[in-house]
Tab-separated table of C-alpha atoms in Angstrom:
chain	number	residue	atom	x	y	z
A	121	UNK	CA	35.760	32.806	27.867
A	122	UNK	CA	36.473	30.458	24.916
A	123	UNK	CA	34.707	27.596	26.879
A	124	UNK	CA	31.652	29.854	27.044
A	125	UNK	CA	31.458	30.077	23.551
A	126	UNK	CA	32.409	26.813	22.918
A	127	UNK	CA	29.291	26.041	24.650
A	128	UNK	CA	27.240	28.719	22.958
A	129	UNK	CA	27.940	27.148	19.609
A	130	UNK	CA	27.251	23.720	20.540
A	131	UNK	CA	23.956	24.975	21.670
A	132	UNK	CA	22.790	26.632	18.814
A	133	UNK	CA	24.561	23.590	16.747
A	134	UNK	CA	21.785	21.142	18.946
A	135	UNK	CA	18.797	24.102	18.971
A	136	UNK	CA	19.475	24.400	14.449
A	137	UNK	CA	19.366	20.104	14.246
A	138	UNK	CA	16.025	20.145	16.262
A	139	UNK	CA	14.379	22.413	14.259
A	140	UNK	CA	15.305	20.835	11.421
A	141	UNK	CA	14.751	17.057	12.793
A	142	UNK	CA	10.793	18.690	13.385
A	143	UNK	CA	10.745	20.350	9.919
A	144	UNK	CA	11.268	16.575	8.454
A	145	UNK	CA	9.393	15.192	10.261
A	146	UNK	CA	11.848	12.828	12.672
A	147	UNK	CA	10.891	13.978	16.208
A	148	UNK	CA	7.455	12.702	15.710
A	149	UNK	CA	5.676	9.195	16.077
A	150	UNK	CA	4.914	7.938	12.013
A	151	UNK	CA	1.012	8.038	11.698
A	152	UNK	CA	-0.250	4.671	10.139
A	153	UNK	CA	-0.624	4.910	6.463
A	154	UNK	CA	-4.146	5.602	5.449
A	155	UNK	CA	-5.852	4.886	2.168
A	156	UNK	CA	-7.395	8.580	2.376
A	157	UNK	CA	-4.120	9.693	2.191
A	158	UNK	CA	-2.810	8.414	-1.366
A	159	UNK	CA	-3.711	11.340	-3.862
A	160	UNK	CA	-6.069	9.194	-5.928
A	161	UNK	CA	-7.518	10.435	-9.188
A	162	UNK	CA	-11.085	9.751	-10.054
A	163	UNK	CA	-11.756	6.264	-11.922
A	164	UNK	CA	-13.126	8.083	-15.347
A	165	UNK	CA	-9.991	10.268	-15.105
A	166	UNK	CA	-7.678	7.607	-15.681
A	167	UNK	CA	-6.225	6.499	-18.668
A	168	UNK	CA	-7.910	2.988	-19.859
A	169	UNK	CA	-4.374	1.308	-19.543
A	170	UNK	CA	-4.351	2.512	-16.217
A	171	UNK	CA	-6.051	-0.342	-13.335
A	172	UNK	CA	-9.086	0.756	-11.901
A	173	UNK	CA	-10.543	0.687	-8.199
A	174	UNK	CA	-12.919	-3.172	-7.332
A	175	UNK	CA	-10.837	-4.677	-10.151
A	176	UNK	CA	-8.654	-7.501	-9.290
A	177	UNK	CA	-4.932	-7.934	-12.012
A	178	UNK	CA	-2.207	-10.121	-11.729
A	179	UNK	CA	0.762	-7.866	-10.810
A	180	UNK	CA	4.373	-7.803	-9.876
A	181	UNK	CA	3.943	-7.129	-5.953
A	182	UNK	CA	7.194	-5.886	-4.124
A	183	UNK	CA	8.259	-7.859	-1.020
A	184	UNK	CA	8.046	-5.497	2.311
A	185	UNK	CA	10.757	-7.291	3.893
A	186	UNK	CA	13.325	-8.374	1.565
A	187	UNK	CA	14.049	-6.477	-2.331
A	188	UNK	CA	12.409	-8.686	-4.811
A	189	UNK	CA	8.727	-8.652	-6.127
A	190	UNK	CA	6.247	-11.510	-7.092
A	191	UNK	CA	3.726	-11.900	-9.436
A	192	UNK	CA	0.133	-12.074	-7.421
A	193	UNK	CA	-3.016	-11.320	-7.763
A	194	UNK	CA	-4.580	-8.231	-5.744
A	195	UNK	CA	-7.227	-6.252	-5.525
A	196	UNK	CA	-6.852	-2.128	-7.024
A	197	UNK	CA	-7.932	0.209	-3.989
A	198	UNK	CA	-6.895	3.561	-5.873
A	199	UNK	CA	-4.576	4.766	-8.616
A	200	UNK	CA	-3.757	8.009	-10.299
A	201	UNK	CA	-1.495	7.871	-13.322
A	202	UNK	CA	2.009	6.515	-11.575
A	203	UNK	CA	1.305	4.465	-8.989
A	204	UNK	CA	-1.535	1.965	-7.790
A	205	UNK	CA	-2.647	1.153	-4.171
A	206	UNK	CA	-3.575	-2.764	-3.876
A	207	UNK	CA	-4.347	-5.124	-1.498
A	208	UNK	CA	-2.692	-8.464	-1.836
A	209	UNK	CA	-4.525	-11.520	-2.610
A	210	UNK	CA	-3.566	-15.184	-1.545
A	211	UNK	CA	-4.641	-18.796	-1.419
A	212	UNK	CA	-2.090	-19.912	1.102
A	213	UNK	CA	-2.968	-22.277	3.455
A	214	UNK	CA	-2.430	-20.037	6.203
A	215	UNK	CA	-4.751	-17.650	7.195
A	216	UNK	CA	-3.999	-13.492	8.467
A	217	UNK	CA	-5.432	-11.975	10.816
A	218	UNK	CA	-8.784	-10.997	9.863
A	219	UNK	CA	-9.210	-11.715	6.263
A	220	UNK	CA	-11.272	-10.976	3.589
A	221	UNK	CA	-12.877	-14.210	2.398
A	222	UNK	CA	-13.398	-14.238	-1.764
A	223	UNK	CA	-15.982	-16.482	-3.688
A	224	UNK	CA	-14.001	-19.020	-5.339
A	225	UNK	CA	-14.216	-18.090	-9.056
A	226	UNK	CA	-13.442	-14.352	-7.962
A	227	UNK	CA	-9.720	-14.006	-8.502
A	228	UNK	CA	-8.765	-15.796	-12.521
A	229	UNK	CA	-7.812	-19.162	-11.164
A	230	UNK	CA	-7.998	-22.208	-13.005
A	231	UNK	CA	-8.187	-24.305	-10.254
A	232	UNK	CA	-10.914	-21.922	-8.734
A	233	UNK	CA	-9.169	-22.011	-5.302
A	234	UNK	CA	-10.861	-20.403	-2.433
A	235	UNK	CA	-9.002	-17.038	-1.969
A	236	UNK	CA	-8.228	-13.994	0.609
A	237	UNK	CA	-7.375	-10.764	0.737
A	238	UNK	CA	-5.528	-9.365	3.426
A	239	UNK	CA	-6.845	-5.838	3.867
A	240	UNK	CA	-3.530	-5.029	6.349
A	241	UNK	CA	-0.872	-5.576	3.648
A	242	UNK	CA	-1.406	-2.538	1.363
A	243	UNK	CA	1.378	-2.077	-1.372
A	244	UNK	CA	2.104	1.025	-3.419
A	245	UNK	CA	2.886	-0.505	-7.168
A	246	UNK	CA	4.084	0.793	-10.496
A	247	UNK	CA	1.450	1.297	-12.830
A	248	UNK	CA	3.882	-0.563	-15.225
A	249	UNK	CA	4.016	-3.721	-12.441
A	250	UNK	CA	0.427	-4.798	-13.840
A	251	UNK	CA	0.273	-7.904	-15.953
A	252	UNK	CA	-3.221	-9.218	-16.266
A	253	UNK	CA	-6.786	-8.469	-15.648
A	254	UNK	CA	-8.348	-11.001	-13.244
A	255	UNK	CA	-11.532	-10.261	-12.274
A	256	UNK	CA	-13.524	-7.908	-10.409
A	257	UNK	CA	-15.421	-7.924	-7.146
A	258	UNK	CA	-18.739	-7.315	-6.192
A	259	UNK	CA	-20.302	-4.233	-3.934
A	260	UNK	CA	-21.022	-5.820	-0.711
A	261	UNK	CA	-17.331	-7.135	-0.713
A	262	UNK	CA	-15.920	-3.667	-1.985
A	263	UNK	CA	-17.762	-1.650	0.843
A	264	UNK	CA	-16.227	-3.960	3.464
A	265	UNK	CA	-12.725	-3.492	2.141
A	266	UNK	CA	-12.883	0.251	1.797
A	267	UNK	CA	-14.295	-0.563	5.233
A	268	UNK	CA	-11.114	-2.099	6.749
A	269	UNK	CA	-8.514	0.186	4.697
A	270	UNK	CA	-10.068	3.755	4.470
């Protein structure tokens, strides 16, 4: 007798941390983060301090790996009034897998190097992380980003 309710109470034990494994989320393969899916506010809602979408600002840009942050230009995909969705920028001699070529002159360079963005390495930022304004980019390059990320 006390085994079988030893075993009824493990049960419901097992049947209460499922449910609650499935109300959080756990039991279920992560769904690849989405641009679409950042609650964005509309450009002309923002406060003017506040970076806006196509603009390109020197910011400090948190690691993914390791804790730490450096200061990089990217590119503003979306913002509302805490955070900021970018896309990193680089002029590293290596090159991602399938870049984003920018006209040299595009990112605030004074060597004008030619520059990249990589449209796979999104980062979340502060909206007190941004240091500069850097530039801007043009339409045709704008659609094909929101092309890649979107």
């Amino acid at each position: 007798m006390i085994l079988l309710v030893f075993v009824a109470v493990i049960a419901l034990a097992v049947r209460a941390l499922i449910r609650w494994l499935e109300r959080e989320g756990a039991l279920h393969p992560a769904q690849p983060w989405r641009l679409r899916n950042f609650p964005a506010a509309p450009s002309n809602a923002l406060p003017s301090h506040i970076p806006k979408p196509g603009q390109i600002y020197y910011a400090f840009v948190p690691f993914e790996e390791i804790e730490g942050y450096k200061d990089r230009p990217c590119l503003v995909l979306a913002a509302n009034e805490q955070n900021v969705v970018v896309a990193k920028i680089s002029t590293r001699n290596y090159v991602p897998a399938n870049p984003i070529y920018l006209p040299p002159g595009t990112v605030d360079d004074s060597q004008r190097r030619p520059s990249f963005l990589e449209p796979s390495n999104i980062r979340i930022v502060d909206v007190g992380a941004f240091r500069r304004h850097a530039g801007a980019i043009d339409a045709d390059t704008w659609t094909m980003v929101m092309n890649r990320v979107w």
